[in-house]
Tab-separated table of C-alpha atoms in Angstrom:
chain	number	residue	atom	x	y	z
W	54	MET	CA	4.896	-46.975	-0.243
W	55	ILE	CA	3.880	-45.195	-3.074
W	56	ARG	CA	5.150	-42.322	-0.818
W	57	GLN	CA	8.526	-44.224	-0.553
W	58	ILE	CA	8.836	-44.380	-3.987
W	59	ILE	CA	7.940	-40.909	-4.888
W	60	LYS	CA	10.763	-39.911	-2.008
W	61	LYS	CA	13.298	-42.133	-4.102
W	62	GLN	CA	12.421	-40.397	-7.162
W	63	PHE	CA	12.873	-37.388	-6.106
W	64	LEU	CA	16.063	-38.155	-3.839
W	65	VAL	CA	17.801	-39.499	-7.129
W	66	LEU	CA	17.015	-36.036	-9.350
W	67	TRP	CA	18.202	-34.472	-6.337
W	68	ARG	CA	21.486	-35.941	-6.403
W	69	ASN	CA	21.690	-35.148	-10.204
W	70	PRO	CA	22.099	-31.772	-10.190
W	71	VAL	CA	22.773	-31.018	-13.833
W	72	GLN	CA	19.827	-32.958	-14.947
W	73	LEU	CA	17.857	-30.567	-12.312
W	74	LEU	CA	19.192	-27.471	-13.370
W	75	LEU	CA	18.206	-28.730	-16.883
W	76	LEU	CA	14.561	-28.853	-16.000
W	77	ILE	CA	14.402	-25.433	-13.852
W	78	ALA	CA	17.224	-23.319	-15.310
W	79	LEU	CA	16.938	-24.216	-19.141
W	80	PRO	CA	13.025	-23.013	-19.788
W	81	ILE	CA	14.225	-20.354	-17.592
W	82	ILE	CA	16.655	-19.036	-19.689
W	83	LEU	CA	14.926	-19.697	-22.995
W	84	ILE	CA	12.286	-17.730	-21.945
W	85	PHE	CA	14.578	-14.492	-21.212
W	86	ILE	CA	16.173	-15.139	-24.644
W	87	LEU	CA	13.372	-15.634	-26.762
W	88	GLY	CA	10.689	-13.223	-24.562
W	89	CYS	CA	13.435	-10.242	-25.054
W	90	ALA	CA	14.376	-10.707	-28.967
W	91	LEU	CA	11.157	-11.372	-30.087
W	92	ASN	CA	9.476	-8.811	-27.882
W	93	SER	CA	9.199	-6.283	-30.762
W	94	PHE	CA	8.137	-8.444	-33.201
W	95	MET	CA	5.723	-10.452	-31.178
W	96	ASN	CA	3.798	-7.240	-30.149
W	97	GLY	CA	3.408	-5.913	-33.807
W	98	ASP	CA	5.867	-3.233	-32.649
W	99	THR	CA	6.974	-0.778	-35.372
W	100	PRO	CA	10.961	-0.868	-35.373
W	101	GLU	CA	12.100	3.020	-34.937
W	102	ILE	CA	13.517	4.237	-38.443
W	103	GLN	CA	16.221	6.978	-38.333
W	104	ALA	CA	16.789	7.944	-42.111
W	105	LYS	CA	19.068	10.329	-43.853
W	106	ILE	CA	17.816	11.671	-46.936
W	107	ALA	CA	20.069	13.579	-49.701
W	108	ILE	CA	17.794	15.383	-52.523
W	109	ILE	CA	20.003	16.471	-55.285
W	110	GLU	CA	18.538	18.679	-57.939
W	111	HIS	CA	20.366	19.346	-61.244
W	112	ARG	CA	18.208	22.697	-62.068
W	113	SER	CA	16.024	24.300	-59.339
W	114	GLU	CA	12.097	24.276	-59.822
W	115	THR	CA	11.672	27.806	-60.107
W	116	GLU	CA	13.702	27.765	-63.393
W	117	GLN	CA	12.204	24.999	-64.546
W	118	LEU	CA	8.660	26.896	-64.035
W	119	ASP	CA	9.930	29.703	-65.701
W	120	GLN	CA	11.440	28.285	-68.480
W	121	PHE	CA	7.723	26.050	-68.838
W	122	LEU	CA	5.967	29.357	-69.059
W	123	LEU	CA	8.242	31.153	-71.058
W	124	ASP	CA	7.732	28.462	-73.734
W	125	MET	CA	4.269	28.468	-73.404
W	126	ASN	CA	3.902	31.810	-74.434
W	127	GLY	CA	2.091	32.832	-77.608
W	128	ARG	CA	0.747	29.109	-77.922
W	129	THR	CA	-2.961	28.326	-78.421
W	130	ASP	CA	-3.595	25.041	-76.656
W	131	PHE	CA	-2.178	26.539	-73.576
W	132	HIS	CA	-4.231	28.546	-71.158
W	133	LYS	CA	-2.287	29.683	-68.136
W	134	GLU	CA	-5.056	29.648	-65.699
W	135	ASN	CA	-4.619	26.111	-65.560
W	136	MET	CA	-1.162	26.843	-63.868
W	137	VAL	CA	-3.112	28.676	-60.924
W	138	ASN	CA	-3.328	25.208	-58.869
W	139	MET	CA	0.024	23.854	-60.383
W	140	GLU	CA	1.823	26.559	-59.168
W	141	LYS	CA	0.996	25.743	-55.373
W	142	ALA	CA	1.671	21.565	-56.195
W	143	LEU	CA	4.980	21.602	-58.213
W	144	PRO	CA	6.152	17.844	-57.404
W	145	ILE	CA	9.659	18.211	-55.578
W	146	LEU	CA	8.356	21.042	-53.484
W	147	THR	CA	5.385	18.863	-52.567
W	148	LEU	CA	7.483	15.923	-51.887
W	149	LYS	CA	9.830	18.233	-49.764
W	150	SER	CA	6.475	19.199	-48.267
W	151	ILE	CA	5.840	15.126	-47.082
W	152	PHE	CA	9.327	14.737	-45.940
W	153	ASN	CA	8.994	17.525	-43.762
W	154	THR	CA	5.554	16.708	-42.231
W	155	GLU	CA	5.729	16.230	-38.603
W	156	ALA	CA	5.431	12.599	-38.714
W	157	LEU	CA	8.163	11.869	-41.117
W	158	SER	CA	10.650	14.819	-40.085
W	159	GLU	CA	10.953	12.824	-36.740
W	160	MET	CA	12.230	9.482	-38.556
W	161	MET	CA	13.930	11.489	-41.538
W	162	GLU	CA	16.357	14.143	-42.259
W	163	VAL	CA	16.214	15.287	-45.562
W	164	GLU	CA	19.256	17.647	-47.209
W	165	GLU	CA	19.375	19.002	-50.313
W	166	VAL	CA	22.564	18.628	-51.982
W	167	SER	CA	24.472	20.288	-54.924
W	168	VAL	CA	25.299	18.326	-58.049
W	169	SER	CA	29.113	18.776	-57.457
W	170	LYS	CA	29.112	16.613	-54.598
W	171	LYS	CA	27.092	13.487	-55.506
W	172	GLU	CA	29.941	10.944	-55.550
W	173	GLU	CA	30.854	12.157	-52.150
W	174	ILE	CA	27.419	11.638	-51.084
W	175	LEU	CA	26.984	8.209	-52.676
W	176	ASN	CA	29.823	7.148	-50.819
W	177	ASP	CA	28.659	8.065	-47.519
W	178	ASN	CA	26.778	4.986	-45.766
W	179	SER	CA	25.101	7.329	-43.377
W	180	TYR	CA	22.840	8.424	-46.031
W	181	THR	CA	19.921	5.525	-46.349
W	182	ALA	CA	18.808	7.215	-49.443
W	183	VAL	CA	19.927	9.665	-52.513
W	184	ILE	CA	17.102	11.259	-54.685
W	185	GLU	CA	18.305	12.648	-57.872
W	186	VAL	CA	16.140	14.806	-59.823
W	187	PRO	CA	16.630	15.291	-63.629
W	188	GLU	CA	17.383	18.486	-65.128
W	189	ASP	CA	14.276	18.694	-66.707
W	190	PHE	CA	11.938	16.769	-64.442
W	191	THR	CA	9.722	19.862	-63.493
W	192	TYR	CA	9.074	20.690	-67.195
W	193	LYS	CA	8.581	17.233	-68.344
W	194	TYR	CA	6.002	16.763	-65.685
W	195	LEU	CA	3.927	20.177	-66.677
W	196	SER	CA	4.307	19.259	-70.102
W	197	HIS	CA	2.870	15.873	-69.841
W	198	THR	CA	-0.136	17.013	-67.153
W	199	LEU	CA	-1.149	20.015	-69.005
W	200	LEU	CA	-0.206	19.525	-72.990
W	201	ASN	CA	-0.878	15.494	-72.715
W	202	GLY	CA	2.664	15.548	-73.407
W	203	ASP	CA	4.119	11.695	-74.470
W	204	GLU	CA	7.526	12.065	-72.356
W	205	MET	CA	6.989	11.238	-68.895
W	206	ALA	CA	9.228	12.782	-65.859
W	207	GLU	CA	11.056	10.351	-63.533
W	208	LEU	CA	13.049	10.397	-60.403
W	209	LEU	CA	15.668	8.170	-59.686
W	210	VAL	CA	16.170	6.911	-56.189
W	211	MET	CA	19.363	5.163	-54.813
W	212	GLY	CA	18.610	3.129	-51.858
W	213	ASN	CA	21.527	2.127	-49.197
W	214	GLU	CA	21.784	-1.544	-49.034
W	215	GLN	CA	22.694	-1.333	-45.368
W	216	GLN	CA	19.921	0.307	-44.016
W	217	GLN	CA	17.302	-2.113	-45.461
W	218	ILE	CA	14.308	-1.221	-43.660
W	219	GLY	CA	14.773	2.873	-44.401
W	220	ALA	CA	15.850	2.403	-47.571
W	221	GLY	CA	12.263	0.464	-48.373
W	222	VAL	CA	10.221	2.854	-46.479
W	223	ILE	CA	11.816	5.485	-48.435
W	224	HIS	CA	10.942	3.820	-51.715
W	225	SER	CA	7.326	3.173	-50.491
W	226	ILE	CA	6.983	7.042	-49.836
W	227	ILE	CA	8.129	7.773	-53.508
W	228	GLU	CA	5.748	5.010	-54.917
W	229	ASN	CA	3.133	6.604	-53.502
W	230	PHE	CA	4.189	10.208	-54.462
W	231	GLN	CA	4.389	8.890	-57.951
W	232	GLN	CA	1.191	7.412	-57.448
W	233	GLN	CA	-1.057	10.740	-56.360
W	234	LEU	CA	1.104	12.703	-59.298
W	235	THR	CA	-0.371	10.293	-61.794
W	236	LEU	CA	-4.104	10.687	-60.215
W	237	GLY	CA	-3.506	14.551	-59.980
W	238	THR	CA	-2.300	14.491	-63.970
W	239	PHE	CA	-5.412	12.351	-64.466
W	240	LEU	CA	-7.929	14.731	-62.595
W	241	GLU	CA	-6.101	17.779	-64.521
W	242	GLN	CA	-6.556	16.536	-67.804
W	243	LYS	CA	-9.945	15.750	-67.480
W	244	GLY	CA	-10.783	19.011	-66.037
W	245	LEU	CA	-11.503	18.189	-62.246
W	246	ASP	CA	-10.521	19.768	-59.339
W	247	GLN	CA	-7.814	17.858	-57.062
W	248	GLN	CA	-9.279	18.911	-54.220
W	249	ILE	CA	-11.271	16.099	-54.571
W	250	MET	CA	-7.870	13.989	-53.296
W	251	SER	CA	-8.105	15.710	-50.143
W	252	LEU	CA	-11.351	14.630	-48.689
W	253	SER	CA	-12.804	16.036	-45.571
W	254	ASP	CA	-11.054	14.936	-42.580
W	255	SER	CA	-14.897	14.325	-41.021
W	256	LEU	CA	-15.493	11.797	-43.965
W	257	LEU	CA	-12.070	9.941	-42.880
W	258	LYS	CA	-12.716	9.928	-39.202
W	259	SER	CA	-13.980	6.387	-37.767
W	260	LYS	CA	-13.822	5.339	-34.600
W	261	ARG	CA	-12.387	1.966	-33.522
W	262	THR	CA	-13.983	-0.876	-31.541
W	263	SER	CA	-12.163	-3.343	-30.774
W	264	LEU	CA	-13.909	-6.858	-31.265
W	265	GLN	CA	-12.477	-8.982	-28.773
W	266	GLN	CA	-11.565	-7.173	-25.538
W	267	ASN	CA	-9.442	-9.190	-24.031
W	268	LYS	CA	-5.517	-9.016	-22.760
W	269	ILE	CA	-3.244	-9.075	-25.539
W	270	ILE	CA	-0.380	-11.450	-25.030
W	271	THR	CA	3.133	-9.974	-25.246
W	272	ALA	CA	6.292	-12.008	-26.036
W	273	LYS	CA	7.180	-12.534	-22.725
W	274	ASP	CA	3.611	-14.304	-21.984
W	275	TYR	CA	3.825	-16.817	-25.306
W	276	TYR	CA	7.419	-17.599	-24.360
W	277	THR	CA	6.673	-18.665	-20.728
W	278	VAL	CA	3.956	-20.737	-21.482
W	279	GLY	CA	5.843	-22.129	-24.557
W	280	MET	CA	8.951	-23.111	-23.070
W	281	ALA	CA	6.777	-24.139	-19.696
W	282	VAL	CA	5.005	-26.849	-21.798
W	283	MET	CA	7.924	-27.910	-23.924
W	284	ASN	CA	10.282	-28.643	-20.742
W	285	ALA	CA	7.278	-30.239	-18.700
W	286	LEU	CA	7.921	-33.160	-21.316
W	287	PHE	CA	11.846	-33.579	-20.377
W	288	ILE	CA	10.163	-34.539	-16.912
W	289	ALA	CA	8.506	-37.677	-18.468
W	290	SER	CA	11.821	-38.802	-20.200
W	291	THR	CA	13.840	-38.139	-17.257
W	292	ILE	CA	11.687	-40.248	-15.311
W	293	GLY	CA	11.398	-43.049	-17.462
W	294	THR	CA	15.070	-42.540	-17.888
W	295	ILE	CA	15.488	-43.011	-13.919
W	296	ALA	CA	13.162	-45.957	-13.769
W	297	PHE	CA	14.999	-47.963	-16.457
W	298	ARG	CA	18.523	-47.427	-14.628
W	299	GLU	CA	16.761	-48.773	-11.834
W	300	LYS	CA	15.825	-52.273	-13.908
W	301	LYS	CA	19.078	-52.199	-15.051
W	302	MET	CA	20.581	-52.076	-11.443
W	303	PHE	CA	17.846	-54.486	-10.242
W	304	VAL	CA	16.315	-52.046	-7.755
W	305	PHE	CA	12.986	-52.979	-9.334
W	306	ASN	CA	13.622	-56.698	-8.972
W	307	ARG	CA	14.496	-55.928	-5.161
W	308	ILE	CA	11.398	-54.061	-4.934
W	309	ILE	CA	9.231	-56.866	-6.355
W	310	LEU	CA	11.041	-59.400	-3.977
W	311	ALA	CA	9.915	-57.580	-1.119
W	312	ASN	CA	6.671	-58.666	-2.005
W	313	MET	CA	5.285	-54.793	-3.500
W	314	SER	CA	2.771	-55.216	-6.173
W	315	LYS	CA	4.180	-53.682	-9.555
W	316	TRP	CA	1.466	-51.783	-9.606
W	317	MET	CA	2.305	-49.950	-6.752
W	318	TYR	CA	5.719	-49.058	-8.342
W	319	PHE	CA	3.736	-48.380	-11.123
W	320	SER	CA	1.687	-45.939	-9.293
W	321	GLY	CA	4.539	-44.464	-7.640
W	322	ILE	CA	6.161	-43.633	-11.096
W	323	LEU	CA	2.783	-41.909	-12.406
W	324	CYS	CA	2.594	-40.092	-9.333
W	325	SER	CA	6.130	-38.749	-8.959
W	326	ALA	CA	5.656	-37.444	-12.555
W	327	VAL	CA	2.602	-35.889	-12.056
W	328	ILE	CA	3.898	-33.472	-8.693
W	329	PHE	CA	7.253	-33.403	-10.118
W	330	THR	CA	5.565	-31.463	-13.634
W	331	PHE	CA	3.302	-29.762	-11.243
W	332	PHE	CA	6.148	-28.287	-9.294
W	333	GLN	CA	8.434	-27.354	-12.291
W	334	SER	CA	5.519	-25.491	-14.052
W	335	CYS	CA	4.770	-23.664	-10.494
W	336	ILE	CA	8.106	-22.605	-10.245
W	337	ILE	CA	8.518	-21.546	-13.825
W	338	TYR	CA	5.689	-19.543	-13.895
W	339	GLY	CA	6.452	-18.135	-10.660
W	340	PHE	CA	9.448	-16.582	-11.874
W	341	ALA	CA	7.886	-15.153	-14.743
W	342	TRP	CA	5.431	-13.192	-12.695
W	343	LEU	CA	8.384	-12.036	-10.383
W	344	ILE	CA	10.713	-11.125	-13.522
W	345	PHE	CA	8.082	-10.364	-16.355
W	346	ASP	CA	5.305	-9.723	-14.776
W	347	VAL	CA	3.374	-12.497	-16.500
W	348	THR	CA	0.102	-12.409	-14.084
W	349	TRP	CA	-2.710	-14.955	-13.934
W	350	GLU	CA	-5.891	-13.032	-12.885
W	351	ASN	CA	-8.039	-16.634	-12.942
W	352	MET	CA	-5.693	-18.806	-10.432
W	353	PHE	CA	-8.484	-21.198	-10.017
W	354	ALA	CA	-7.856	-21.926	-14.054
W	355	PHE	CA	-4.769	-21.944	-13.779
W	356	LEU	CA	-4.081	-24.588	-11.136
W	357	ILE	CA	-6.821	-26.837	-12.843
W	358	ILE	CA	-4.816	-26.795	-16.196
W	359	THR	CA	-1.375	-27.583	-14.500
W	360	ILE	CA	-2.632	-30.317	-12.816
W	361	ALA	CA	-4.655	-32.113	-16.065
W	362	PHE	CA	-1.081	-31.277	-17.965
W	363	SER	CA	0.395	-32.755	-15.127
W	364	VAL	CA	-1.457	-36.024	-15.460
W	365	ALA	CA	-1.249	-35.822	-19.164
W	366	VAL	CA	2.939	-35.623	-18.967
W	367	GLY	CA	2.850	-38.194	-15.933
W	368	GLY	CA	0.837	-40.531	-18.819
W	369	ILE	CA	3.419	-40.213	-20.979
W	370	ALA	CA	6.040	-41.069	-18.190
W	371	VAL	CA	4.830	-44.231	-17.422
W	372	LEU	CA	4.025	-45.431	-21.059
W	373	LEU	CA	7.668	-44.815	-21.594
W	374	THR	CA	8.351	-46.625	-18.914
W	375	ALA	CA	6.623	-49.531	-19.308
W	376	ILE	CA	8.019	-49.503	-23.342
W	377	SER	CA	11.372	-49.300	-22.251
W	378	TYR	CA	10.854	-52.434	-19.640
W	379	GLN	CA	9.219	-54.488	-22.533
W	380	MET	CA	12.364	-53.780	-24.754
W	381	HIS	CA	14.873	-54.118	-22.561
W	382	SER	CA	16.472	-50.674	-23.627
W	383	GLU	CA	16.157	-47.063	-22.619
W	384	THR	CA	15.981	-46.291	-27.075
W	385	ILE	CA	12.347	-45.249	-26.920
W	386	THR	CA	12.981	-42.793	-24.044
W	387	ASN	CA	15.971	-41.298	-25.680
W	388	PHE	CA	14.216	-40.731	-28.964
W	389	PHE	CA	11.365	-39.249	-26.929
W	390	SER	CA	13.428	-36.375	-25.800
W	391	GLY	CA	15.576	-36.200	-28.822
W	392	ALA	CA	13.584	-35.904	-31.442
W	393	ILE	CA	9.323	-36.262	-30.593
W	394	VAL	CA	9.518	-33.376	-27.960
W	395	ALA	CA	11.304	-31.044	-30.940
W	396	LEU	CA	8.357	-31.762	-33.135
W	397	MET	CA	4.951	-31.714	-30.366
W	398	ALA	CA	7.246	-28.428	-29.695
W	399	LEU	CA	7.216	-27.309	-33.062
W	400	VAL	CA	3.536	-27.993	-34.112
W	401	GLY	CA	2.089	-27.346	-30.585
W	402	GLY	CA	3.397	-24.003	-30.846
W	403	SER	CA	6.167	-23.699	-28.374
W	404	PHE	CA	8.609	-21.798	-30.627
W	405	PHE	CA	6.657	-19.849	-32.757
W	406	PRO	CA	2.477	-19.470	-33.238
W	407	ILE	CA	2.722	-21.601	-36.245
W	408	GLY	CA	-0.959	-22.502	-36.097
W	409	ASP	CA	-1.885	-18.984	-36.868
W	410	SER	CA	-0.470	-19.731	-40.382
W	411	SER	CA	-2.233	-23.046	-41.043
W	412	GLU	CA	-6.047	-24.585	-39.438
W	413	LEU	CA	-4.861	-27.488	-39.652
W	414	ILE	CA	-1.483	-27.395	-38.356
W	415	HIS	CA	-3.236	-25.470	-35.618
W	416	VAL	CA	-5.809	-28.024	-35.348
W	417	ILE	CA	-2.784	-31.104	-34.995
W	418	GLY	CA	-1.182	-28.815	-32.373
W	419	ASN	CA	-4.405	-29.116	-30.203
W	420	PHE	CA	-3.922	-32.795	-30.192
W	421	THR	CA	-0.404	-32.723	-28.700
W	422	PRO	CA	-0.555	-32.316	-24.828
W	423	ASN	CA	1.670	-29.242	-24.780
W	424	GLY	CA	-0.259	-27.915	-28.035
W	425	SER	CA	-3.433	-28.088	-25.977
W	426	GLY	CA	-1.854	-27.261	-22.816
W	427	MET	CA	-0.571	-23.796	-24.270
W	428	SER	CA	-3.694	-22.961	-26.045
W	429	ALA	CA	-5.744	-23.077	-22.662
W	430	TYR	CA	-2.781	-21.124	-20.295
W	431	LEU	CA	-2.963	-18.362	-23.607
W	432	SER	CA	-6.762	-18.432	-23.383
W	433	ILE	CA	-7.066	-17.551	-19.509
W	434	LEU	CA	-3.876	-15.509	-19.744
W	435	ARG	CA	-6.260	-13.425	-22.535
W	436	GLY	CA	-9.135	-13.394	-20.341
W	437	ASN	CA	-11.448	-16.608	-20.933
W	438	SER	CA	-13.350	-18.528	-18.236
W	439	VAL	CA	-12.812	-22.082	-17.639
W	440	GLN	CA	-15.938	-22.938	-19.212
W	441	GLU	CA	-14.264	-21.900	-22.550
W	442	ILE	CA	-11.221	-24.038	-22.087
W	443	SER	CA	-12.919	-27.110	-20.299
W	444	SER	CA	-12.829	-29.091	-24.014
W	445	HIS	CA	-8.728	-28.989	-23.493
W	446	ILE	CA	-8.622	-29.347	-20.205
W	447	LEU	CA	-10.711	-32.302	-21.085
W	448	PHE	CA	-8.698	-33.773	-23.832
W	449	LEU	CA	-5.622	-33.179	-21.123
W	450	CYS	CA	-7.469	-35.673	-18.986
W	451	LEU	CA	-8.254	-38.182	-21.344
W	452	PHE	CA	-5.043	-38.222	-22.981
W	453	GLY	CA	-3.677	-38.809	-19.644
W	454	VAL	CA	-5.918	-41.678	-18.889
W	455	ALA	CA	-5.208	-43.295	-22.103
W	456	MET	CA	-1.554	-43.101	-21.549
W	457	ILE	CA	-2.153	-44.778	-18.661
W	458	ILE	CA	-4.492	-47.676	-19.715
W	459	ILE	CA	-1.794	-48.136	-22.766
W	460	ALA	CA	1.137	-48.039	-20.479
W	461	ALA	CA	-0.651	-50.346	-17.883
W	462	LEU	CA	-1.391	-53.031	-20.785
W	463	THR	CA	2.343	-52.980	-22.035
W	464	PHE	CA	3.904	-52.852	-18.741
W	465	PRO	CA	5.999	-56.601	-18.479
W	466	LYS	CA	3.876	-59.430	-16.557
W	467	LYS	CA	5.629	-60.555	-13.751
W	468	GLY	CA	7.005	-63.668	-15.521
W	469	GLU	CA	8.347	-61.316	-18.221
W	470	MET	CA	10.608	-58.960	-15.753
W	471	VAL	CA	14.056	-60.243	-15.740
């Protein structure tokens, strides 16, 4: 008779294509949208930057250098031999060379623009940033560096608010450049060789060894699991809703009058939820394998997790059924599907790896069936063994058994069934 109840539940669901579509198609659509939209973010990819920079010099650096040497002629506090290194490392020349390096030249286009075109450039949104070099910038820099002058040289950097990422990168480069100038000034004033700023490449080379040689979880991997475990919870509410409607339509009463044990019906509801959850998971993961190449290397572990998770969902389904029968209302089922599922999905990490930001939330998430199931699935995707996820499998099984026991105690007795 349990088989007949399972068949009946399947036929009811089959004749409701909208509900069936929500249970199968919705998670697939969400996987596609979230997996594609957040792929770069989840994978830690660096966004592609194409920046256009205008450099406006009010006076050429060579003229300022000549002017400085002319003004220093005859001064006793100036030693011309100090200019040997400085002539090779003039600030604006150095800045241009930084932007022309192989790494930055592919992302950034640098143009030298005359002062007369300043307003035109500032009104041109194609430029990511405009670097304006004051007329006496290099002169002040040389005076501060070689003569300990009080007046500091400053650049004016104007970023395009419509290109915030590119402008932010350029500001970071300028800030780092100014820090290097400050360090160079300090070394020059202390009479130290500025070559110590350029450490030998051999000292900086290091061998990067990964501490964990597991497979990297991509956005499509993550959201395949996240959406699958979240939408599996809707199986529980769907089965609970169908069971309560059968009570309202006196189908359950007719089953009891046919001398069938209520526990037979109870077991049929449980088995229906477990089987439907198992097949829903297999369909979703099968689609992800075909379309997104989400591959399970350890199929045995995958099946064990899916069965344990299906039992947990089955336990929720019979508990919702028992409570709705006891209350003579499907309010609890609607509340579960409308609010509890969203909360469990959030804490369990279906929408975002929220547990990475807080150890407490991570622990709480693993005490939800979807969170524990998700942790187990992701561990297998990384290449971990069944032994490493045994605690999650045990939790899912115990959770399912606990829900079944509570449901059995809550299920109305024969005299209470009206």
